[in-house]
Amino acid sequence: MSEIVIRPARTSDVRAIDRLLEPLVARRILLGKELVGLYEAVQEFVIAEADGEVLGCGALHVMWQDIGEVRTLLVREDRLHEGIGGRIVEVLEARAIELGLKRLFCLTFETSFFTRHGFAPIGEHVVAPDVYAQLLRSPDAGVAEFLDLAHVKPNTLGNTRMLKRL
């Protein structure tokens, strides 16, 4: 078995990320993303690959001075349970620490996976009121999910909002 490498994503990886997303979107586990959105966010992604094949990906999105979100964490279905997702999370956490973040958020169905990696379910108010007011100005759907705003509730049904302190 070849060594699995976790590396920053390149624009040439975007089509592979999109292919990883397709089956999960079809099963309504994740919302679809437009290719243009993936290209715009490519610098947030890391890729897990072996022998030039993309096996998984994940993204770190900065939301505020001290908080980021783990997004689009995916591992190819035939490569699940090999520790690839955990390695991606470790790399994203290291990037978060380098950026000065103190907390990581995720919205997930995979609560047992994220619990094993130090995340815990959260309530409604996890930021100060002044920060909340600033975050309300963000057009980003992930920020709205973090804030648990009513207009994104149909997108988040069954998901758990989780947080990890770094």
Tab-separated table of C-alpha atoms in Angstrom:
chain	number	residue	atom	x	y	z
A	1	MET	CA	0.000	0.000	0.000
A	2	SER	CA	1.319	3.450	-0.957
A	3	GLU	CA	2.011	6.229	1.492
A	4	ILE	CA	-0.871	8.657	1.983
A	5	VAL	CA	0.217	12.277	1.765
A	6	ILE	CA	-1.810	15.224	3.055
A	7	ARG	CA	-0.979	18.373	1.095
A	8	PRO	CA	-2.478	21.760	0.215
A	9	ALA	CA	-5.027	21.564	-2.594
A	10	ARG	CA	-4.322	22.986	-6.029
A	11	THR	CA	-6.766	24.205	-8.638
A	12	SER	CA	-6.134	20.967	-10.521
A	13	ASP	CA	-7.714	19.100	-7.544
A	14	VAL	CA	-11.064	20.876	-7.712
A	15	ARG	CA	-12.677	18.390	-10.130
A	16	ALA	CA	-11.599	15.506	-7.861
A	17	ILE	CA	-13.080	17.297	-4.823
A	18	ASP	CA	-16.306	17.719	-6.782
A	19	ARG	CA	-16.334	13.982	-7.629
A	20	LEU	CA	-15.864	13.154	-3.920
A	21	LEU	CA	-18.844	15.370	-3.102
A	22	GLU	CA	-21.217	13.918	-5.725
A	23	PRO	CA	-22.296	10.710	-3.938
A	24	LEU	CA	-22.799	12.525	-0.621
A	25	VAL	CA	-24.868	15.238	-2.284
A	26	ALA	CA	-26.933	12.567	-4.047
A	27	ARG	CA	-27.629	10.933	-0.656
A	28	ARG	CA	-28.456	14.367	0.834
A	29	ILE	CA	-25.672	14.114	3.396
A	30	LEU	CA	-24.007	17.287	2.124
A	31	LEU	CA	-25.251	20.261	0.192
A	32	GLY	CA	-23.871	20.596	-3.311
A	33	LYS	CA	-21.248	23.185	-4.070
A	34	GLU	CA	-20.824	25.011	-7.333
A	35	LEU	CA	-17.481	24.499	-9.061
A	36	VAL	CA	-16.843	28.227	-8.899
A	37	GLY	CA	-17.243	28.073	-5.103
A	38	LEU	CA	-14.750	25.221	-4.877
A	39	TYR	CA	-12.244	27.156	-6.984
A	40	GLU	CA	-12.756	30.260	-4.838
A	41	ALA	CA	-12.056	28.238	-1.685
A	42	VAL	CA	-9.263	26.003	-3.005
A	43	GLN	CA	-6.693	27.652	-0.703
A	44	GLU	CA	-8.745	26.458	2.310
A	45	PHE	CA	-8.486	22.785	1.268
A	46	VAL	CA	-6.020	20.013	1.901
A	47	ILE	CA	-5.975	16.805	-0.099
A	48	ALA	CA	-5.194	13.244	0.974
A	49	GLU	CA	-3.611	11.367	-1.904
A	50	ALA	CA	-1.697	8.215	-2.690
A	51	ASP	CA	-0.085	7.472	-6.050
A	52	GLY	CA	-1.629	10.633	-7.506
A	53	GLU	CA	-5.166	9.553	-6.563
A	54	VAL	CA	-7.265	11.870	-4.399
A	55	LEU	CA	-8.618	9.854	-1.470
A	56	GLY	CA	-10.080	12.630	0.628
A	57	CYS	CA	-10.170	16.309	1.407
A	58	GLY	CA	-11.072	18.851	4.035
A	59	ALA	CA	-11.153	22.605	4.367
A	60	LEU	CA	-10.488	25.146	7.094
A	61	HIS	CA	-12.573	28.302	6.859
A	62	VAL	CA	-11.757	31.218	9.166
A	63	MET	CA	-14.933	32.712	10.622
A	64	TRP	CA	-13.586	35.188	13.183
A	65	GLN	CA	-10.414	36.166	15.026
A	66	ASP	CA	-10.372	33.033	17.154
A	67	ILE	CA	-12.699	30.593	15.419
A	68	GLY	CA	-12.657	28.543	12.244
A	69	GLU	CA	-14.739	25.801	10.708
A	70	VAL	CA	-13.763	22.371	9.450
A	71	ARG	CA	-15.684	22.053	6.190
A	72	THR	CA	-16.150	19.541	3.419
A	73	LEU	CA	-14.309	16.736	5.215
A	74	LEU	CA	-14.644	13.784	2.847
A	75	VAL	CA	-12.954	10.441	2.354
A	76	ARG	CA	-13.603	8.217	-0.625
A	77	GLU	CA	-16.081	5.526	0.425
A	78	ASP	CA	-13.766	2.630	-0.441
A	79	ARG	CA	-11.057	4.165	1.805
A	80	LEU	CA	-13.110	4.807	4.941
A	81	HIS	CA	-11.861	3.550	8.330
A	82	GLU	CA	-8.179	3.831	7.399
A	83	GLY	CA	-7.509	6.944	9.501
A	84	ILE	CA	-7.448	9.295	6.508
A	85	GLY	CA	-10.161	11.593	7.889
A	86	GLY	CA	-8.373	11.828	11.218
A	87	ARG	CA	-5.121	12.775	9.517
A	88	ILE	CA	-6.911	15.474	7.524
A	89	VAL	CA	-8.424	16.889	10.741
A	90	GLU	CA	-4.967	16.920	12.374
A	91	VAL	CA	-3.532	18.922	9.470
A	92	LEU	CA	-6.451	21.349	9.531
A	93	GLU	CA	-6.023	21.800	13.297
A	94	ALA	CA	-2.324	22.537	12.830
A	95	ARG	CA	-3.211	25.152	10.184
A	96	ALA	CA	-5.775	26.647	12.568
A	97	ILE	CA	-3.184	26.957	15.328
A	98	GLU	CA	-0.710	28.583	12.904
A	99	LEU	CA	-3.410	31.145	12.073
A	100	GLY	CA	-3.979	31.882	15.774
A	101	LEU	CA	-7.389	30.247	16.052
A	102	LYS	CA	-8.473	28.950	19.457
A	103	ARG	CA	-11.660	27.063	18.508
A	104	LEU	CA	-12.861	24.922	15.628
A	105	PHE	CA	-16.498	24.457	14.663
A	106	CYS	CA	-18.083	21.738	12.540
A	107	LEU	CA	-21.613	20.885	11.478
A	108	THR	CA	-21.876	17.141	11.051
A	109	PHE	CA	-23.813	13.904	11.021
A	110	GLU	CA	-20.570	12.135	12.037
A	111	THR	CA	-20.687	13.010	15.721
A	112	SER	CA	-18.777	9.934	16.916
A	113	PHE	CA	-15.882	10.700	14.535
A	114	PHE	CA	-15.640	14.318	15.660
A	115	THR	CA	-16.068	13.375	19.337
A	116	ARG	CA	-13.050	11.057	18.997
A	117	HIS	CA	-11.139	14.081	17.715
A	118	GLY	CA	-12.023	16.306	20.677
A	119	PHE	CA	-15.162	18.062	19.447
A	120	ALA	CA	-18.275	18.368	21.619
A	121	PRO	CA	-21.856	19.443	20.843
A	122	ILE	CA	-22.562	23.117	21.480
A	123	GLY	CA	-25.537	25.223	22.466
A	124	GLU	CA	-26.735	28.436	20.910
A	125	HIS	CA	-24.466	31.144	22.321
A	126	VAL	CA	-20.770	30.447	21.853
A	127	VAL	CA	-19.566	33.948	20.981
A	128	ALA	CA	-19.910	37.296	22.723
A	129	PRO	CA	-22.865	39.468	21.682
A	130	ASP	CA	-20.629	41.991	19.862
A	131	VAL	CA	-18.999	39.198	17.830
A	132	TYR	CA	-22.421	37.682	17.129
A	133	ALA	CA	-23.552	41.044	15.740
A	134	GLN	CA	-20.524	41.146	13.433
A	135	LEU	CA	-20.975	37.541	12.300
A	136	LEU	CA	-24.588	38.280	11.385
A	137	ARG	CA	-23.188	40.484	8.602
A	138	SER	CA	-21.444	37.576	6.897
A	139	PRO	CA	-23.037	36.283	3.688
A	140	ASP	CA	-21.428	32.864	4.305
A	141	ALA	CA	-23.917	30.010	4.857
A	142	GLY	CA	-21.468	28.241	7.181
A	143	VAL	CA	-21.412	31.245	9.489
A	144	ALA	CA	-25.231	31.251	9.500
A	145	GLU	CA	-25.130	27.538	10.430
A	146	PHE	CA	-22.664	28.287	13.229
A	147	LEU	CA	-25.017	30.977	14.548
A	148	ASP	CA	-27.943	28.532	14.181
A	149	LEU	CA	-30.006	31.056	12.246
A	150	ALA	CA	-33.559	30.089	11.301
A	151	HIS	CA	-33.112	30.547	7.541
A	152	VAL	CA	-30.495	27.743	7.365
A	153	LYS	CA	-32.372	25.246	9.553
A	154	PRO	CA	-33.701	23.265	6.539
A	155	ASN	CA	-30.060	22.711	5.494
A	156	THR	CA	-28.961	21.549	8.927
A	157	LEU	CA	-31.703	19.111	9.955
A	158	GLY	CA	-30.173	16.094	11.655
A	159	ASN	CA	-26.726	17.680	11.843
A	160	THR	CA	-24.999	18.464	15.117
A	161	ARG	CA	-23.131	21.695	15.759
A	162	MET	CA	-19.831	20.835	17.460
A	163	LEU	CA	-16.856	22.787	18.777
A	164	LYS	CA	-13.290	22.006	19.788
A	165	ARG	CA	-10.972	24.188	21.826
A	166	LEU	CA	-7.414	24.126	20.518
